[in-house]
Amino acid sequence: MLSKKTKYGLKALTYIARSIGDTPIQVSEIAKSEQIPQKFLEGILLTLRKSGILGSKKGKHGGYYLRSEPAEIKMTDVMRVLEGPIAMVPCVSLNFYEKCDDCPDEDKCSVNKLMIQVRDNTLKVFRNTTLADLSQID
Amino acid sequence: MLSKKTKYGLKALTYIARSIGDTPIQVSEIAKSEQIPQKFLEGILLTLRKSGILGSKKGKHGGYYLRSEPAEIKMTDVMRVLEGPIAMVPCVSLNFYEKCDDCPDEDKCSVNKLMIQVRDNTLKVFRNTTLADLSQID
DNA sequence: ATTAATCCTATCAATTTAGTAGGGATTACA
DNA sequence: TGTAATCCCTACTAAATTGATAGGATTAAT
């Protein structure tokens, strides 16, 4: 299951990407428009800022803005920041690899092989999708 | 993350598929061989039996057996029984659909569109993989 | 009968999730 | 220079989920 954190984060990023203009976007505005608890969203945007995806401006008339063009912001990066590893098991994770306690031999593990396929296909989607794609208005 | 339940379930199914012969396989044997807590595994195999994937024989010399040929047991079915919905959000689930509280319009939701792609790609893997594939010894 | 299995229900500790609370630090602007 | 608006940070909490464990009821072979 996708966590609320990730869902809210994606919606917020989309909202920011769609807001053309120079001024940073405030948390309160996003929260209201996207129906997200404001305090919860604050924490999420903070995470996105710390990861380098968002920038922020403090104080009156402050807010958040994208640090790159929407077309440059890949879902692989966003998802890893918000949701964590893309793989369903640590033993097939590229960025967060860990060996399983059980499982004497990874190469012979049926779960491992299946989950590598799932990972590769999910990765393909995330690598191929940018914030610009999410923000398309149709 | 894949739950231990699913992981153990897949390993157990693989184990049973590999055990050629007529006699049913006992939980204790699987638990020992695959390093799975026996009582926990009991519950998992029970679930698989109730879903129709496994059959069982009670009493002395009892155990579990597959109700179809490994090549007929699709991962879509197994995963749905063990892990639940394949989709990452209920609003893109084929078998467990639910509308989101937030989200006035699904068609315009960026998360929705992304998650449909992920679902379709994951589904492709699971539809294409059977227990026979998992059980291949190489 | 005895033994060996599955079956069933209840309970539990640890972790994660989804938030809430309260205030600190910084900035714009009157 | 004061004040309001805004992000920033830490701590707390309730509910749900996960990964088990415990104890026995039921069933079947010998």
XYZ file of C-alpha atoms (C1' of nucleotides) in Angstrom:
336
model
C 0.000 0.000 0.000
C 1.058 3.497 -0.807
C 1.357 5.530 2.379
C -0.607 8.736 2.834
C 2.707 10.467 3.133
C 3.654 9.499 -0.395
C 0.234 10.206 -1.790
C 0.109 13.640 -0.195
C 3.663 14.329 -1.259
C 2.938 13.511 -4.887
C -0.175 15.652 -4.860
C 1.699 18.541 -3.333
C 4.512 18.314 -5.871
C 1.976 18.221 -8.675
C 0.250 21.249 -7.223
C 3.498 23.181 -7.038
C 4.494 22.164 -10.559
C 1.187 23.445 -11.880
C 1.504 26.792 -10.123
C 3.311 28.827 -12.682
C 4.929 31.973 -11.379
C 7.906 33.063 -9.375
C 6.517 33.233 -5.872
C 6.906 30.220 -3.606
C 3.781 28.245 -2.746
C 2.624 28.116 0.848
C 1.842 24.949 2.747
C -1.504 26.349 3.794
C -2.554 26.871 0.204
C -1.629 23.330 -0.828
C -3.215 21.824 2.246
C -6.460 23.606 1.639
C -6.617 22.909 -2.055
C -5.619 19.247 -1.839
C -7.468 18.422 1.392
C -4.382 17.451 3.323
C -3.928 18.062 7.082
C -1.630 21.069 7.139
C 0.678 20.032 9.962
C 1.136 16.636 8.399
C 1.937 18.186 5.063
C 4.503 20.491 6.662
C 6.543 17.478 7.650
C 6.289 15.926 4.216
C 7.446 19.055 2.402
C 10.270 19.350 4.872
C 11.446 15.880 3.901
C 11.253 16.803 0.236
C 13.255 19.913 0.878
C 15.935 18.069 2.823
C 16.255 15.602 -0.020
C 16.896 18.451 -2.422
C 13.749 18.154 -4.504
C 12.141 21.260 -3.064
C 13.595 24.563 -1.990
C 11.997 26.833 0.558
C 11.820 30.419 1.587
C 11.104 31.263 5.204
C 9.151 34.079 6.761
C 6.297 36.132 5.461
C 5.493 35.390 1.824
C 7.666 32.306 2.115
C 6.849 28.874 0.812
C 8.134 26.015 -1.281
C 9.316 25.798 -4.858
C 10.818 23.179 -7.161
C 14.583 23.080 -7.432
C 14.496 21.689 -10.957
C 12.201 21.737 -13.933
C 9.280 19.305 -13.561
C 10.584 17.338 -16.541
C 13.852 16.789 -14.676
C 12.252 15.443 -11.512
C 12.086 11.670 -11.868
C 9.652 9.523 -9.977
C 12.435 7.163 -8.930
C 13.884 9.930 -6.790
C 10.580 11.163 -5.468
C 9.362 7.690 -4.567
C 12.581 6.743 -2.831
C 12.408 9.868 -0.692
C 8.747 9.514 0.189
C 8.095 5.791 0.210
C 11.541 4.326 0.688
C 12.904 1.363 -1.274
C 11.144 0.562 -4.518
C 11.851 -3.148 -4.204
C 9.435 -5.262 -2.201
C 12.207 -7.142 -0.436
C 15.540 -5.767 0.751
C 17.425 -8.577 -0.977
C 16.472 -7.195 -4.398
C 16.844 -3.528 -3.546
C 19.399 -1.605 -5.561
C 19.730 1.290 -3.148
C 18.893 -0.380 0.156
C 20.227 -3.899 -0.279
C 20.177 -6.286 2.675
C 20.632 -10.011 2.853
C 17.761 -12.116 4.200
C 18.172 -13.964 7.492
C 16.493 -17.021 6.117
C 17.654 -17.752 2.538
C 21.039 -19.459 2.481
C 21.365 -18.901 -1.271
C 19.833 -15.876 -2.963
C 20.362 -17.261 -6.452
C 18.164 -20.227 -5.700
C 15.418 -18.297 -3.942
C 12.176 -18.274 -5.867
C 10.891 -15.170 -4.091
C 14.052 -13.313 -4.995
C 13.684 -14.019 -8.690
C 10.053 -13.028 -8.801
C 10.651 -9.818 -6.917
C 13.501 -8.810 -9.200
C 11.060 -8.872 -12.077
C 8.540 -6.791 -10.192
C 11.239 -4.335 -9.208
C 12.493 -3.965 -12.759
C 9.046 -3.294 -14.112
C 8.175 -0.801 -11.422
C 11.505 0.889 -11.912
C 10.831 1.159 -15.620
C 7.659 3.107 -14.885
C 9.268 5.403 -12.345
C 12.319 6.066 -14.507
C 10.068 6.925 -17.385
C 7.823 9.272 -15.485
C 8.644 12.773 -14.343
C 6.743 15.364 -12.397
C 5.929 16.993 -15.725
C 3.966 13.882 -16.696
C 2.041 13.944 -13.436
C 1.258 17.607 -13.869
C -0.209 17.367 -17.346
C -3.664 18.850 -17.380
C -5.929 17.092 -19.832
C 7.278 -4.175 1.587
C 6.415 -7.781 1.096
C 5.039 -9.247 4.312
C 6.668 -12.258 5.925
C 3.373 -14.007 5.448
C 3.636 -13.691 1.674
C 7.290 -14.539 1.591
C 6.801 -17.640 3.723
C 3.747 -18.589 1.708
C 5.627 -18.409 -1.577
C 8.505 -20.432 -0.195
C 6.142 -23.045 1.147
C 4.301 -23.339 -2.157
C 7.592 -23.688 -3.973
C 8.660 -26.369 -1.550
C 5.455 -28.319 -2.070
C 5.679 -27.953 -5.840
C 9.183 -29.364 -5.795
C 8.225 -32.350 -3.672
C 7.250 -34.865 -6.282
C 5.190 -37.760 -5.010
C 1.683 -38.571 -3.894
C 1.897 -38.069 -0.176
C 0.920 -34.709 1.284
C 3.653 -32.554 2.749
C 3.605 -31.740 6.430
C 3.867 -28.272 7.887
C 6.650 -29.380 10.188
C 8.764 -30.515 7.265
C 8.344 -27.245 5.383
C 8.902 -25.165 8.493
C 12.130 -26.946 9.274
C 13.486 -26.908 5.764
C 12.573 -23.287 5.004
C 13.318 -21.861 8.441
C 9.802 -20.647 9.086
C 8.157 -20.589 12.547
C 5.868 -23.598 12.396
C 2.819 -22.140 14.103
C 2.988 -19.086 11.888
C 3.254 -21.248 8.816
C 0.240 -23.281 9.915
C -1.920 -20.206 9.613
C -0.528 -19.284 6.228
C -1.138 -22.700 4.730
C -4.624 -22.632 6.185
C -5.310 -19.432 4.300
C -3.996 -20.954 1.106
C -6.210 -23.956 1.614
C -9.299 -21.868 2.250
C -8.627 -19.960 -0.942
C -8.555 -23.198 -2.901
C -4.903 -23.184 -3.871
C -3.923 -25.937 -1.470
C -5.765 -29.028 -0.347
C -5.138 -30.799 2.936
C -5.445 -34.149 4.572
C -5.985 -34.268 8.312
C -4.760 -36.683 10.927
C -1.729 -38.910 10.958
C 0.195 -38.819 7.687
C -1.769 -35.759 6.738
C -0.431 -32.609 5.183
C -0.864 -30.211 2.311
C -0.831 -30.656 -1.440
C -1.418 -28.513 -4.526
C -4.915 -28.584 -5.995
C -3.654 -27.827 -9.512
C -0.539 -28.322 -11.521
C 2.190 -25.792 -10.681
C 1.955 -24.398 -14.211
C -1.721 -23.636 -13.609
C -1.164 -21.705 -10.375
C -0.770 -18.063 -11.326
C 1.007 -15.544 -9.152
C -1.898 -13.124 -9.478
C -4.036 -15.502 -7.460
C -1.364 -16.400 -4.961
C -0.389 -12.789 -4.349
C -3.978 -11.649 -3.913
C -4.579 -14.339 -1.323
C -1.380 -13.748 0.597
C -0.649 -10.066 0.180
C -4.038 -8.635 -0.715
C -4.613 -6.098 -3.495
C -1.898 -5.826 -6.094
C -2.574 -2.135 -6.675
C -0.833 0.359 -4.409
C -3.976 2.438 -3.967
C -7.549 1.191 -3.673
C -8.696 3.605 -6.375
C -6.758 1.682 -9.034
C -7.484 -1.793 -7.714
C -9.326 -4.108 -10.071
C -10.490 -6.540 -7.421
C -10.693 -4.307 -4.362
C -11.707 -0.952 -5.809
C -12.566 1.908 -3.458
C -12.920 5.594 -4.089
C -10.584 7.993 -2.286
C -11.975 10.363 0.333
C -9.840 13.182 -0.932
C -9.780 13.240 -4.763
C -12.921 14.788 -6.181
C -12.035 13.582 -9.680
C -10.157 10.381 -10.249
C -9.497 11.116 -13.900
C -7.581 14.233 -13.026
C -5.597 12.707 -10.186
C -1.898 12.444 -10.944
C -1.341 9.740 -8.353
C -4.094 7.667 -9.870
C -2.554 7.737 -13.319
C 0.902 6.834 -12.094
C -0.362 3.991 -9.981
C -2.365 2.531 -12.835
C 0.871 2.160 -14.754
C 2.593 0.509 -11.830
C -0.340 -1.814 -11.338
C -0.405 -2.831 -14.998
C 3.274 -3.615 -15.050
C 3.167 -5.597 -11.837
C 0.119 -7.439 -13.065
C 1.944 -8.324 -16.252
C 4.642 -10.032 -14.223
C 2.245 -11.897 -11.966
C 0.016 -13.014 -14.839
C 3.044 -14.287 -16.647
C 4.494 -16.215 -13.764
C 3.248 -19.489 -12.337
C 4.336 -21.637 -9.468
C 6.119 -23.799 -12.023
C 8.389 -20.871 -12.843
C 9.176 -20.308 -9.185
C 9.944 -23.968 -8.696
C 12.431 -24.316 -11.507
C 15.686 -25.684 -10.171
C 18.646 -24.315 -12.032
C -6.335 -46.096 22.510
C -2.453 -43.705 21.002
C -0.173 -40.839 18.154
C 0.348 -37.482 14.736
C -1.393 -34.357 12.030
C -4.439 -30.255 10.659
C -7.652 -26.737 12.408
C -9.176 -22.871 15.154
C -9.305 -18.941 18.449
C -7.239 -15.842 21.345
C -3.605 -13.117 22.811
C 0.536 -10.211 22.557
C 4.676 -7.214 21.761
C 6.820 -4.419 18.443
C 6.533 -1.481 14.707
C 4.548 1.669 11.566
C 1.258 5.064 10.238
C -1.214 9.154 10.387
C -1.714 12.494 12.638
C -1.632 16.487 16.695
C 0.555 19.948 19.754
C 3.415 23.546 20.775
C 6.438 26.441 20.003
C 11.179 28.428 17.695
C 13.360 30.906 13.966
C 13.121 33.842 10.110
C 11.434 37.295 7.040
C 8.378 41.052 4.937
C 6.450 45.057 5.657
C 3.943 48.833 8.064
C 10.998 48.411 15.426
C 7.106 45.638 16.025
C 4.015 42.319 14.328
C 2.138 38.985 11.489
C 3.079 35.285 8.506
C 5.662 31.580 7.349
C 8.774 27.610 7.557
C 11.252 24.606 10.968
C 11.764 21.281 14.641
C 10.745 18.018 18.397
C 7.856 15.361 20.925
C 3.809 12.952 21.677
C -0.212 9.830 20.706
C -3.962 6.701 19.028
C -4.943 3.205 15.888
C -3.722 -0.337 12.856
C -0.737 -3.906 11.247
C 2.657 -7.427 11.612
C 4.801 -11.364 13.221
C 4.430 -14.090 15.959
C 3.013 -17.554 20.380
C -0.239 -20.476 23.270
C -3.409 -23.850 23.951
C -6.179 -26.834 22.705
C -10.118 -29.164 19.406
C -10.662 -32.209 15.699
C -9.531 -35.873 12.649
C -7.415 -40.023 10.891
C -3.967 -44.012 10.703
C -2.089 -47.716 13.174
